[in-house]
Amino acid sequence: MLPAPLPLPADAVALLPSLVQHSPDLILCFDAQDRHTFLNPAALRETGHTAAACLGRRLDEVRPFGATGTVALLAAVRQADQDDAAQVRFELAWRDAAERPRWHVCWLWREPGGGRLLIARDITEHRLAEQALQLREREFRT
């Protein structure tokens, strides 16, 4: 559980929209029925969707993280609901439209009205480097 946030000065609050729009992290919001209510530009670029194709549509209709990744995301949402957790952290592995592997570390917050905020940081390069290192180590040991 995170500590209560500190109050932000007005000038910092004014910067929040710009931070969200320019963040390299994927930022997505959903309502209680898992319909997209917001996607920042990074989320649109990474998933290959347009805002018009996503907004108001359910996660399982749009499948922003491919079939496998979206199923995993929905499972994390359901587990958080079942555990009555206000926030969860998990990793999401999926394949993009070109079938390239993608990995994200995700933080999911549940709002009192049932809405959700997802922030996902791309860790694909890190995972690929780990895999390459493991392969080299196996080759070295044989």
mmCIF file of C-alpha atoms in Angstrom:
data_model
loop_
_atom_site.group_PDB
_atom_site.id
_atom_site.type_symbol
_atom_site.label_atom_id
_atom_site.label_comp_id
_atom_site.label_asym_id
_atom_site.label_seq_id
_atom_site.Cartn_x
_atom_site.Cartn_y
_atom_site.Cartn_z
ATOM 1 C CA MET A 1 0.000 0.000 0.000
ATOM 2 C CA LEU A 2 1.338 3.396 -0.964
ATOM 3 C CA PRO A 3 1.404 6.210 1.585
ATOM 4 C CA ALA A 4 -1.172 8.961 1.203
ATOM 5 C CA PRO A 5 -0.060 11.392 -1.506
ATOM 6 C CA LEU A 6 1.279 14.755 -0.469
ATOM 7 C CA PRO A 7 -0.766 17.749 -1.599
ATOM 8 C CA LEU A 8 0.552 19.186 -4.845
ATOM 9 C CA PRO A 9 1.073 22.908 -5.305
ATOM 10 C CA ALA A 10 -1.126 24.501 -7.964
ATOM 11 C CA ASP A 11 1.764 24.971 -10.394
ATOM 12 C CA ALA A 12 2.573 21.232 -10.195
ATOM 13 C CA VAL A 13 -1.086 20.292 -10.754
ATOM 14 C CA ALA A 14 -1.087 22.465 -13.870
ATOM 15 C CA LEU A 15 1.755 20.342 -15.288
ATOM 16 C CA LEU A 16 -0.017 16.983 -14.833
ATOM 17 C CA PRO A 17 -1.801 16.954 -18.231
ATOM 18 C CA SER A 18 1.501 17.589 -19.999
ATOM 19 C CA LEU A 19 3.239 14.875 -17.972
ATOM 20 C CA VAL A 20 0.553 12.351 -18.899
ATOM 21 C CA GLN A 21 0.594 13.317 -22.582
ATOM 22 C CA HIS A 22 4.392 13.167 -22.850
ATOM 23 C CA SER A 23 5.090 10.207 -20.581
ATOM 24 C CA PRO A 24 6.944 7.300 -22.198
ATOM 25 C CA ASP A 25 4.881 5.002 -19.950
ATOM 26 C CA LEU A 26 1.560 3.672 -21.172
ATOM 27 C CA ILE A 27 -1.303 5.270 -19.242
ATOM 28 C CA LEU A 28 -4.767 3.819 -19.708
ATOM 29 C CA CYS A 29 -8.012 4.358 -17.803
ATOM 30 C CA PHE A 30 -11.033 2.048 -17.750
ATOM 31 C CA ASP A 31 -14.463 2.311 -16.208
ATOM 32 C CA ALA A 32 -16.059 -0.356 -13.996
ATOM 33 C CA GLN A 33 -17.185 -2.275 -17.124
ATOM 34 C CA ASP A 34 -13.603 -2.360 -18.477
ATOM 35 C CA ARG A 35 -14.343 0.195 -21.196
ATOM 36 C CA HIS A 36 -11.481 2.474 -22.233
ATOM 37 C CA THR A 37 -11.969 6.030 -20.997
ATOM 38 C CA PHE A 38 -8.444 7.349 -21.678
ATOM 39 C CA LEU A 39 -5.226 6.309 -23.426
ATOM 40 C CA ASN A 40 -2.173 8.546 -23.578
ATOM 41 C CA PRO A 41 -0.173 8.859 -26.836
ATOM 42 C CA ALA A 42 2.413 6.288 -25.653
ATOM 43 C CA ALA A 43 -0.361 3.717 -25.110
ATOM 44 C CA LEU A 44 -1.772 4.393 -28.562
ATOM 45 C CA ARG A 45 1.669 4.076 -30.208
ATOM 46 C CA GLU A 46 2.572 0.874 -28.359
ATOM 47 C CA THR A 47 -0.732 -0.893 -28.951
ATOM 48 C CA GLY A 48 -1.129 0.332 -32.522
ATOM 49 C CA HIS A 49 -4.702 1.512 -31.945
ATOM 50 C CA THR A 50 -6.358 4.880 -32.382
ATOM 51 C CA ALA A 51 -8.283 6.666 -29.662
ATOM 52 C CA ALA A 52 -11.436 6.414 -31.787
ATOM 53 C CA ALA A 53 -11.043 2.636 -32.012
ATOM 54 C CA CYS A 54 -10.616 2.281 -28.225
ATOM 55 C CA LEU A 55 -12.614 4.869 -26.332
ATOM 56 C CA GLY A 56 -15.883 3.500 -25.000
ATOM 57 C CA ARG A 57 -15.017 -0.062 -26.016
ATOM 58 C CA ARG A 58 -14.249 -2.925 -23.653
ATOM 59 C CA LEU A 59 -10.757 -4.319 -23.191
ATOM 60 C CA ASP A 60 -11.812 -7.717 -24.516
ATOM 61 C CA GLU A 61 -13.175 -6.087 -27.690
ATOM 62 C CA VAL A 62 -10.126 -3.960 -28.503
ATOM 63 C CA ARG A 63 -7.441 -6.271 -27.078
ATOM 64 C CA PRO A 64 -4.826 -3.530 -26.667
ATOM 65 C CA PHE A 65 -2.165 -6.052 -25.616
ATOM 66 C CA GLY A 66 -3.009 -8.768 -28.122
ATOM 67 C CA ALA A 67 -5.143 -11.747 -27.168
ATOM 68 C CA THR A 68 -2.714 -13.217 -24.616
ATOM 69 C CA GLY A 69 -1.719 -9.942 -22.962
ATOM 70 C CA THR A 70 -5.294 -8.695 -22.705
ATOM 71 C CA VAL A 71 -6.412 -11.969 -21.093
ATOM 72 C CA ALA A 72 -3.553 -11.601 -18.581
ATOM 73 C CA LEU A 73 -4.503 -7.979 -17.904
ATOM 74 C CA LEU A 74 -8.148 -8.907 -17.328
ATOM 75 C CA ALA A 75 -7.035 -11.725 -15.004
ATOM 76 C CA ALA A 76 -4.991 -9.211 -12.967
ATOM 77 C CA VAL A 77 -8.015 -6.892 -12.803
ATOM 78 C CA ARG A 78 -10.277 -9.742 -11.641
ATOM 79 C CA GLN A 79 -7.706 -10.871 -9.063
ATOM 80 C CA ALA A 80 -7.433 -7.321 -7.717
ATOM 81 C CA ASP A 81 -11.239 -7.172 -7.471
ATOM 82 C CA GLN A 82 -11.375 -10.545 -5.736
ATOM 83 C CA ASP A 83 -8.647 -9.532 -3.272
ATOM 84 C CA ASP A 84 -10.305 -6.124 -2.809
ATOM 85 C CA ALA A 85 -6.903 -4.612 -3.571
ATOM 86 C CA ALA A 86 -6.757 -0.889 -4.271
ATOM 87 C CA GLN A 87 -3.523 -1.408 -6.216
ATOM 88 C CA VAL A 88 -1.546 -4.267 -7.725
ATOM 89 C CA ARG A 89 1.759 -4.627 -9.542
ATOM 90 C CA PHE A 90 2.291 -7.311 -12.178
ATOM 91 C CA GLU A 91 4.228 -8.063 -15.343
ATOM 92 C CA LEU A 92 2.515 -8.351 -18.676
ATOM 93 C CA ALA A 93 4.018 -10.406 -21.506
ATOM 94 C CA TRP A 94 2.397 -10.150 -24.924
ATOM 95 C CA ARG A 95 3.090 -9.990 -28.652
ATOM 96 C CA ASP A 96 2.458 -6.915 -30.757
ATOM 97 C CA ALA A 97 0.795 -6.888 -34.193
ATOM 98 C CA ALA A 98 4.126 -7.898 -35.793
ATOM 99 C CA GLU A 99 4.359 -10.855 -33.350
ATOM 100 C CA ARG A 100 7.344 -9.318 -31.543
ATOM 101 C CA PRO A 101 7.539 -10.162 -27.842
ATOM 102 C CA ARG A 102 6.760 -7.277 -25.490
ATOM 103 C CA TRP A 103 7.047 -7.033 -21.705
ATOM 104 C CA HIS A 104 5.682 -4.371 -19.375
ATOM 105 C CA VAL A 105 5.720 -3.951 -15.645
ATOM 106 C CA CYS A 106 2.265 -2.659 -14.715
ATOM 107 C CA TRP A 107 0.696 -0.846 -11.824
ATOM 108 C CA LEU A 108 -3.088 -0.989 -11.583
ATOM 109 C CA TRP A 109 -5.090 1.252 -9.261
ATOM 110 C CA ARG A 110 -8.782 0.820 -8.580
ATOM 111 C CA GLU A 111 -10.831 3.940 -7.975
ATOM 112 C CA PRO A 112 -13.702 3.981 -5.449
ATOM 113 C CA GLY A 113 -16.312 4.156 -8.244
ATOM 114 C CA GLY A 114 -14.879 1.043 -9.915
ATOM 115 C CA GLY A 115 -12.755 2.769 -12.529
ATOM 116 C CA ARG A 116 -9.150 1.727 -13.021
ATOM 117 C CA LEU A 117 -5.874 3.399 -13.872
ATOM 118 C CA LEU A 118 -3.125 1.339 -15.508
ATOM 119 C CA ILE A 119 0.437 2.575 -15.887
ATOM 120 C CA ALA A 120 2.718 0.229 -17.825
ATOM 121 C CA ARG A 121 6.470 0.654 -18.246
ATOM 122 C CA ASP A 122 8.128 -1.061 -21.206
ATOM 123 C CA ILE A 123 10.810 -3.494 -20.004
ATOM 124 C CA THR A 124 11.194 -5.329 -23.312
ATOM 125 C CA GLU A 125 14.849 -4.380 -23.862
ATOM 126 C CA HIS A 126 15.672 -5.513 -20.337
ATOM 127 C CA ARG A 127 13.939 -8.885 -20.820
ATOM 128 C CA LEU A 128 15.597 -9.457 -24.208
ATOM 129 C CA ALA A 129 19.015 -8.669 -22.694
ATOM 130 C CA GLU A 130 18.329 -11.126 -19.858
ATOM 131 C CA GLN A 131 17.373 -13.818 -22.363
ATOM 132 C CA ALA A 132 20.510 -13.189 -24.429
ATOM 133 C CA LEU A 133 22.650 -13.368 -21.303
ATOM 134 C CA GLN A 134 21.035 -16.641 -20.221
ATOM 135 C CA LEU A 135 21.611 -18.096 -23.689
ATOM 136 C CA ARG A 136 25.280 -17.051 -23.654
ATOM 137 C CA GLU A 137 25.706 -18.525 -20.189
ATOM 138 C CA ARG A 138 24.210 -21.870 -21.314
ATOM 139 C CA GLU A 139 26.498 -21.873 -24.372
ATOM 140 C CA PHE A 140 29.488 -21.085 -22.189
ATOM 141 C CA ARG A 141 28.689 -23.884 -19.738
ATOM 142 C CA THR A 142 28.260 -26.561 -22.425
#
